[in-house]
Amino acid sequence: MRPRNLEPLFWTLFGAGGMLAALVGPALVLILALPFPPGALEYATLRGAMTHPLVALGLGVTVGLWLFHAAHRILHTLYDLGVPHAQWLPRVCYGGAAAGALAALGVALAWVLQ
Amino acid sequence: MTSTRPYIRSMKGWWRRHPAYRWYLLREATSVVIGLYALCLLWGMTALLLGPGAHDVWRACVQSLPGRVFQLLALAAFAWHAWTWLRLLPLTLAPLRLGRHRISQTRVHRAALGAWALTSVALLVAAAGGLR
Amino acid sequence: MSDTRTIVLECLRYHPERDEAPYHQRFEVPFTPEMSVLEGLQYIKDHLDGSLTFRWSCRMAVCGNCGCMVNGEPVLSCQVFLRDYHPGCVRVEPLDHFPIQRDLAVDPSDFLDKLAQVAPYLIPDPVRTPEDGPHRQTPQQMQDYLDTSACINCLLCYAACPQYGLKADFLGPAALALAHRYNADSRDAGRARRMEVMNSDAGVWGCTLVGRCSEVCPKGVDPAGAINRNKPAAALDTLRRLLQSGRTCTS
Ligand code: SF4
Ligand code: FES
């Protein structure tokens, strides 16, 4: 039997992204926003951190899932606000998220492989 | 029964009917900021890969006044998202059991908040050590 | 009586044969501390305007007939008291998101149709007859569905759910909670059959977890929890179907 639609798969990605955003989001924003330790955003420092494959891959996956999380919620909120259901709307939302997620994974892989 | 003419009320501006609906929309709106922040991170990790010149542009943007305002907004959005997400988390989990007893939703919520605090502290400590 | 005071009830009126659109009518009602909003409505019907139409039966939060919006909150009108609104006024309207039949009475047939879709009864497998004797379960097995079985079909959760108001085919909180009630029952084997409706946009995916259904439910059913606990299961169901269709395509 074929599934009726892909909503459950997008919901799973939305849920994973939401979980990650809740658990690591606030701390990550805080780390990049605070000038602590001084010089944390220097080129050499950040490069040093990104050469660790876990950091690069973790960031890539996180960015990708956040994009799916955002796409799913934005789509449903647009419906909530009365935007009519049109075929192109979910395509733009999820297509954009997929493109962004692929880019993030690509960049993360480039970090790991270099 | 032909004389019945039921009156159908419109859903226009439904969020004006109750504050709970506006809190709900505020929760959903955090996703816009989360999406933008993800794009900002994507830009950052790409720029870092490209070299010092590209990274300088990214850092200048992040540390400009609008960049800082955006980060403040992101902090608020992520915090509100985390708070509402963890509060609703027990609703999505099948009731957990410990022997004969069901673990209450309040317990699950507290455990989730604990996990959140732990991850946050661990990340902050790791960053303080690693980003030197 | 010395503790009799007066309160204003503002009722929504709509008589389809007479009115183009609903309007509000004010009534001044004398009340005593133990009078519920329902008793206020009954006072109006008995003493002020016999044409006011509303539903009720048990007067004790059991039958689920008397639900209406009081000052914008879906409540059982027999369960809220006039004294708690005094000295303000009490605005009584029919339950949100349902067609108004007459004054405070709504047309619930959409809910009844949807309830039937989730097969809200035990589907045992193998089929049992009375000769098989009682179908036993342990107290723990009963705990698994007891909360959700307390539903009295009062429809307060539907009036609290914007998704039900926005999407014509969304099954809504109580119907999905009742589907969960039978799925969670150890004597039932109808899960696969109910999954068909639950794993669809009209089913659990119509819910965005606004969460107010669980706040307004007078029986502690927690429909939001019942619905969202089924999302992971429905997602797995989809995954299984995808894998199966992949296998049948290659074979
Ligand atoms: S779930 Fe609660 S609010 Fe909804 S119909 Fe049942 S008893 Fe009423
Ligand atoms: S009259 Fe029965 S629930 Fe209120």
XYZ file of C-alpha atoms and ligand atoms in Angstrom:
509
model
C 0.000 0.000 0.000
C 1.301 3.466 -0.847
C 1.316 6.144 1.837
C -1.243 8.879 1.284
C 1.254 11.694 1.578
C 4.664 12.610 2.882
C 3.376 14.685 5.806
C 4.508 12.081 8.395
C 8.070 12.178 7.054
C 8.178 15.974 7.130
C 6.706 15.881 10.626
C 9.509 13.562 11.736
C 12.138 15.960 10.360
C 10.241 18.859 11.972
C 10.233 17.040 15.301
C 13.919 16.178 15.157
C 14.761 19.792 14.294
C 12.516 21.093 17.049
C 14.126 18.808 19.597
C 17.602 19.935 18.549
C 16.546 23.588 18.555
C 15.207 23.207 22.083
C 18.190 21.321 23.483
C 21.165 23.079 21.875
C 19.655 26.214 20.289
C 19.761 28.703 23.182
C 23.283 27.651 24.212
C 24.584 27.839 20.632
C 23.180 31.334 20.132
C 24.668 32.400 23.442
C 28.107 31.015 22.539
C 28.234 32.878 19.219
C 26.741 36.073 20.660
C 28.939 36.455 23.732
C 32.429 37.880 23.307
C 33.622 35.058 25.529
C 36.245 33.759 25.480
C 37.639 36.936 23.836
C 38.375 36.399 20.191
C 36.052 33.412 19.914
C 34.954 34.466 16.423
C 38.524 34.835 15.134
C 39.246 32.992 11.914
C 41.898 30.705 13.404
C 39.827 29.826 16.503
C 36.715 28.881 14.574
C 38.729 26.932 12.007
C 40.324 25.042 14.851
C 36.898 24.090 16.199
C 35.517 23.119 12.795
C 38.359 20.735 12.005
C 36.876 18.428 14.619
C 34.607 16.196 12.493
C 31.956 15.967 15.216
C 31.603 19.748 15.320
C 31.379 20.064 11.537
C 28.940 17.190 11.038
C 26.901 18.165 14.099
C 26.554 21.716 12.808
C 25.628 20.498 9.314
C 22.914 18.158 10.606
C 21.638 20.793 13.030
C 21.355 23.457 10.331
C 19.572 21.031 7.982
C 17.053 19.889 10.574
C 16.375 23.453 11.739
C 15.567 24.379 8.156
C 13.052 21.510 7.933
C 11.644 22.488 11.312
C 11.170 26.068 10.146
C 9.730 25.071 6.759
C 7.103 22.810 8.362
C 5.970 25.349 10.944
C 5.978 28.268 8.532
C 3.872 26.281 6.050
C 1.275 25.323 8.655
C 1.196 28.811 10.144
C 0.537 30.253 6.700
C -2.420 27.874 6.412
C -3.522 28.953 9.907
C -3.419 32.587 8.831
C -5.769 31.811 5.961
C -3.366 31.371 3.023
C -5.163 28.984 0.656
C -3.741 25.488 0.217
C -1.905 25.549 -3.112
C 0.358 22.849 -4.490
C 3.348 25.129 -4.933
C 3.393 26.295 -1.316
C 4.634 23.055 0.327
C 6.958 22.522 -2.619
C 8.612 25.887 -2.027
C 8.826 25.358 1.765
C 10.135 21.804 1.811
C 12.123 22.214 -1.420
C 13.906 25.223 0.061
C 14.596 23.339 3.267
C 15.927 20.343 1.337
C 18.225 22.561 -0.741
C 19.532 24.290 2.387
C 19.995 20.992 4.206
C 21.921 19.509 1.267
C 24.159 22.569 1.162
C 24.780 22.344 4.921
C 25.653 18.659 4.704
C 27.907 19.336 1.710
C 29.803 22.063 3.532
C 30.085 19.876 6.638
C 31.478 17.021 4.526
C 33.961 19.384 2.910
C 35.164 20.281 6.411
C 35.530 16.648 7.359
C 37.331 15.701 4.153
C 39.779 18.565 4.019
C -36.681 20.462 7.628
C -36.328 22.768 4.623
C -36.990 25.772 6.840
C -33.750 25.277 8.829
C -31.037 27.618 7.699
C -28.069 27.069 10.033
C -25.829 30.089 10.516
C -22.139 29.456 9.846
C -19.738 31.792 11.600
C -16.572 32.925 9.870
C -13.058 31.997 11.050
C -11.683 35.386 10.015
C -9.299 36.722 12.648
C -9.800 33.654 14.848
C -6.650 34.460 16.880
C -8.372 37.554 18.222
C -10.848 35.371 20.097
C -8.524 34.091 22.806
C -5.067 34.969 24.194
C -4.112 31.256 24.074
C -4.365 31.429 20.266
C -1.958 34.364 20.174
C 0.531 32.534 22.399
C 0.235 29.628 19.983
C 0.991 31.853 16.986
C 3.936 33.375 18.862
C 5.277 29.844 19.429
C 4.912 29.064 15.719
C 6.549 32.391 14.791
C 9.792 31.372 16.520
C 10.328 29.059 13.552
C 10.905 32.028 11.240
C 13.787 33.221 13.430
C 15.121 29.670 13.805
C 15.128 29.270 10.027
C 16.944 32.587 9.531
C 19.457 31.670 12.206
C 20.112 28.330 10.491
C 20.801 30.218 7.245
C 23.169 32.523 9.138
C 25.061 29.478 10.468
C 25.154 27.951 6.991
C 26.643 31.172 5.661
C 29.152 31.220 8.535
C 30.426 27.691 8.001
C 30.650 28.217 4.248
C 32.541 31.502 4.662
C 34.942 29.881 7.107
C 35.636 27.193 4.516
C 36.266 29.756 1.770
C 38.985 31.650 3.642
C 39.768 34.616 5.901
C 38.305 37.221 3.529
C 34.841 35.645 3.367
C 34.945 34.957 7.097
C 35.701 38.613 7.836
C 32.586 39.679 5.937
C 30.477 37.194 7.905
C 31.960 38.251 11.230
C 31.503 41.940 10.463
C 27.831 41.287 9.727
C 27.322 39.187 12.847
C 29.001 41.818 15.026
C 27.303 44.845 13.463
C 24.451 46.507 15.325
C 21.684 44.826 13.254
C 23.555 41.539 13.602
C 23.607 41.872 17.372
C 19.934 42.816 17.496
C 19.179 39.739 15.388
C 21.149 37.523 17.770
C 19.231 38.942 20.714
C 15.997 38.176 18.873
C 17.303 34.680 18.104
C 18.122 34.111 21.761
C 14.582 35.083 22.737
C 13.072 32.936 19.973
C 15.149 29.863 20.825
C 14.417 30.270 24.535
C 10.656 30.550 23.947
C 10.801 27.655 21.520
C 12.716 25.507 24.038
C 10.329 26.343 26.859
C 7.161 25.581 24.872
C 8.677 22.546 23.133
C 9.761 20.829 26.335
C 6.444 21.643 27.991
C 4.543 19.870 25.189
C 7.049 17.023 24.833
C 5.275 14.678 27.298
C 2.169 14.859 25.075
C 4.043 13.273 22.168
C 5.664 10.463 24.142
C 3.845 7.239 24.897
C 3.255 7.086 28.649
C 6.420 5.748 30.224
C 6.220 3.137 32.924
C 8.323 2.341 35.916
C 7.183 -1.073 37.087
C 3.455 -0.734 37.716
C 3.374 3.029 37.816
C 3.018 5.442 34.981
C 5.535 8.262 35.068
C 3.501 11.472 35.277
C 3.688 14.162 32.601
C 5.107 16.598 35.159
C 8.006 14.232 35.799
C 8.723 13.853 32.091
C 8.608 17.635 31.739
C 11.066 18.075 34.617
C 13.402 15.453 33.188
C 13.305 17.234 29.817
C 14.137 20.563 31.490
C 16.997 18.834 33.317
C 18.348 17.405 30.071
C 18.118 20.861 28.532
C 20.044 22.491 31.390
C 22.685 19.765 31.242
C 23.230 20.023 27.470
C 23.381 23.810 27.670
C 25.993 23.825 30.437
C 28.024 21.123 28.685
C 27.996 23.113 25.428
C 28.963 26.352 27.167
C 31.809 24.670 29.053
C 33.044 22.934 25.895
C 32.960 26.235 24.005
C 34.771 28.086 26.794
C 37.490 25.449 26.620
C 37.553 24.827 22.884
C 37.219 28.351 21.494
C 40.372 29.679 23.113
C -34.114 36.299 49.854
C -31.336 38.540 51.101
C -28.529 37.055 49.016
C -30.371 37.521 45.727
C -28.497 39.820 43.339
C -29.018 40.734 39.688
C -26.701 39.933 36.781
C -26.907 40.674 33.061
C -26.941 37.679 30.685
C -26.164 38.611 27.100
C -27.407 35.751 24.941
C -26.783 35.210 21.258
C -30.125 34.921 19.463
C -30.771 33.425 16.054
C -34.079 32.167 14.742
C -33.482 31.039 11.175
C -37.046 31.711 10.030
C -36.930 35.282 11.331
C -33.316 36.512 11.576
C -30.879 37.220 8.761
C -27.919 37.007 11.180
C -27.379 36.379 14.906
C -27.525 39.244 17.409
C -27.145 39.628 21.161
C -30.017 40.171 23.574
C -29.626 41.367 27.184
C -31.572 39.868 30.056
C -31.466 40.928 33.703
C -31.567 37.832 35.848
C -31.904 37.676 39.642
C -29.596 35.023 41.031
C -28.557 33.315 44.241
C -25.018 32.067 44.975
C -25.731 28.445 44.043
C -27.204 29.233 40.604
C -25.322 27.990 37.552
C -25.280 29.792 34.192
C -27.627 27.049 32.955
C -30.088 27.933 35.698
C -29.783 31.570 34.607
C -30.806 30.504 31.092
C -33.671 28.479 32.543
C -34.816 31.551 34.488
C -34.927 33.508 31.224
C -36.903 30.765 29.491
C -39.384 30.452 32.383
C -39.866 34.118 33.215
C -38.546 36.458 30.509
C -38.573 34.895 27.029
C -39.944 31.409 26.412
C -38.474 31.318 22.902
C -34.824 31.132 24.058
C -33.472 27.799 22.813
C -30.674 25.819 24.484
C -29.868 22.177 25.299
C -29.426 20.534 28.665
C -30.335 17.354 30.448
C -28.466 16.179 33.541
C -27.542 19.521 35.196
C -24.531 17.776 36.721
C -21.722 17.728 34.131
C -22.483 14.202 32.970
C -24.585 14.307 29.805
C -22.482 16.789 27.850
C -25.492 18.572 26.355
C -25.215 22.058 27.819
C -21.879 23.191 26.381
C -21.686 26.799 25.206
C -19.292 29.729 25.071
C -19.416 31.817 28.238
C -17.409 35.028 27.873
C -15.457 33.359 25.070
C -14.586 30.156 26.980
C -16.177 26.838 26.046
C -17.762 25.507 29.253
C -20.546 23.254 30.487
C -23.102 25.881 31.468
C -24.296 23.664 34.334
C -20.782 23.639 35.778
C -20.076 27.388 35.967
C -21.748 29.723 38.428
C -23.284 33.150 37.936
C -21.680 34.379 41.174
C -18.226 34.013 39.640
C -19.079 36.471 36.842
C -20.809 39.077 39.033
C -20.656 42.114 38.844
C -19.582 41.716 35.211
C -22.013 40.483 32.607
C -22.244 36.954 31.220
C -22.096 36.611 27.459
C -23.555 33.264 26.408
C -23.020 32.067 22.833
C -23.323 28.744 21.015
C -20.178 26.583 20.792
C -17.637 28.004 18.339
C -16.916 26.264 15.017
C -20.346 24.615 14.743
C -23.278 25.825 12.624
C -25.874 27.621 14.745
C -29.201 25.845 14.546
C -31.193 28.145 16.801
C -30.047 30.544 19.540
C -27.585 28.555 21.688
C -28.194 25.193 20.001
C -25.593 24.076 17.456
C -25.750 21.370 14.831
C -23.370 18.567 15.952
C -23.967 16.223 13.002
C -20.516 16.859 11.522
C -18.970 15.509 14.734
C -21.268 12.484 14.752
C -20.303 11.613 11.166
C -16.629 11.896 12.027
C -16.978 9.898 15.220
C -18.416 7.011 13.200
C -15.339 7.081 10.924
C -12.954 6.048 13.714
C -14.953 2.893 14.623
C -15.400 3.902 18.289
C -16.147 0.427 19.611
C -14.175 -2.710 20.483
C -13.139 -4.776 17.474
C -12.003 -8.049 19.060
C -9.991 -10.579 17.122
C -10.984 -13.412 17.077
C -14.650 -12.434 17.212
C -16.169 -13.260 20.593
C -19.644 -14.429 21.533
C -21.303 -14.293 24.978
C -20.443 -18.002 25.370
C -16.764 -17.039 25.545
C -17.464 -15.443 28.928
C -16.119 -12.117 30.185
C -13.203 -10.577 28.345
C -10.790 -9.947 31.199
C -8.080 -7.352 31.560
C -5.799 -6.330 34.400
C -6.227 -3.024 36.288
C -3.041 -1.860 34.621
C -4.435 -2.606 31.167
C -7.526 -0.646 32.129
C -5.383 2.326 33.193
C -4.106 2.530 29.616
C -7.416 3.846 28.310
C -9.419 4.884 31.382
C -8.687 8.643 31.070
C -9.792 8.816 27.455
C -12.913 6.757 28.111
C -14.271 9.545 30.358
C -15.312 11.587 27.292
C -18.935 12.769 27.401
C -19.031 14.114 23.807
C -19.685 17.639 25.076
C -17.712 19.147 22.139
C -15.998 21.803 24.248
C -12.701 20.640 22.727
C -14.052 21.252 19.208
C -15.017 24.784 20.174
C -11.455 25.280 21.478
C -9.735 23.915 18.360
C -8.984 26.434 15.571
C -7.842 23.590 13.306
C -11.338 22.109 13.451
C -12.767 25.493 12.552
C -10.300 25.970 9.703
C -10.271 22.506 8.096
C -13.576 21.053 7.005
C -12.488 17.408 7.099
C -10.354 17.391 10.279
C -11.767 14.707 12.578
C -11.076 16.842 15.640
C -10.009 16.235 19.251
C -12.713 14.015 20.762
C -13.091 11.661 17.762
C -9.324 11.113 17.612
C -9.102 10.750 21.397
C -11.809 8.082 21.221
C -9.952 6.296 18.434
C -6.973 6.254 20.775
C -9.189 5.016 23.601
C -10.083 1.860 21.659
C -6.570 1.407 20.242
C -5.214 1.477 23.789
C -7.679 -1.153 25.023
C -6.126 -4.617 25.438
C -9.373 -6.238 24.237
C -9.294 -4.408 20.917
C -7.633 -5.423 17.651
C -8.888 -2.606 15.407
C -5.734 -0.491 15.408
C -4.817 -1.248 11.788
C -8.316 -0.391 10.607
C -8.339 2.921 12.505
C -4.838 3.751 11.290
C -6.299 4.284 7.829
C -8.205 7.390 9.008
C -5.800 8.433 11.742
C -2.733 8.538 9.484
C -4.158 11.209 7.164
C -4.533 14.971 6.975
C -8.027 14.572 8.396
C -6.561 12.495 11.216
C -3.619 13.190 13.492
C -1.798 15.303 10.885
C -4.558 17.899 11.000
C -3.443 18.736 14.540
C -0.779 21.411 15.122
C -0.862 21.014 18.898
C -2.512 24.283 19.786
C -3.305 22.364 22.955
C -6.397 24.213 24.150
C -8.650 21.165 23.756
C -6.967 19.576 26.765
C -7.283 22.790 28.765
C -11.039 23.109 28.309
C -12.003 19.424 28.619
C -14.200 19.071 31.728
C -13.368 15.374 32.082
C -9.575 15.402 31.947
C -9.481 13.450 28.696
C -6.388 15.249 27.310
C -7.261 14.889 23.612
C -4.075 16.781 22.635
C -1.996 14.091 24.302
C -4.068 11.274 22.826
C -3.651 12.694 19.310
C 0.038 13.498 19.525
C 0.975 10.175 21.064
C -0.298 8.656 17.817
C 1.908 10.766 15.567
C 5.077 8.685 16.025
C 3.046 5.501 15.438
C 1.471 6.996 12.310
C 4.891 8.107 11.054
C 6.189 4.559 11.521
C 3.141 3.264 9.670
C 4.003 5.502 6.723
C 7.610 4.354 6.790
C 6.456 0.729 6.762
C 4.204 1.405 3.780
C 7.055 3.122 1.941
C 9.355 0.160 2.526
C 6.643 -2.277 1.477
C 5.805 -0.396 -1.705
C 9.529 -0.274 -2.482
C 9.727 -4.023 -2.047
C 6.697 -4.743 -4.226
C 8.098 -2.468 -6.935
C 11.433 -4.273 -7.107
C 10.025 -7.808 -6.883
S -12.671 15.128 24.971
Fe -13.394 16.319 26.770
S -14.041 18.299 25.863
Fe -13.891 16.848 24.166
S -15.978 16.027 23.908
Fe -14.866 14.599 25.272
S -15.322 15.316 27.365
Fe -15.870 16.997 25.966
S -26.674 19.567 31.580
Fe -25.630 17.656 31.381
S -23.571 18.299 31.242
Fe -24.584 20.160 31.723
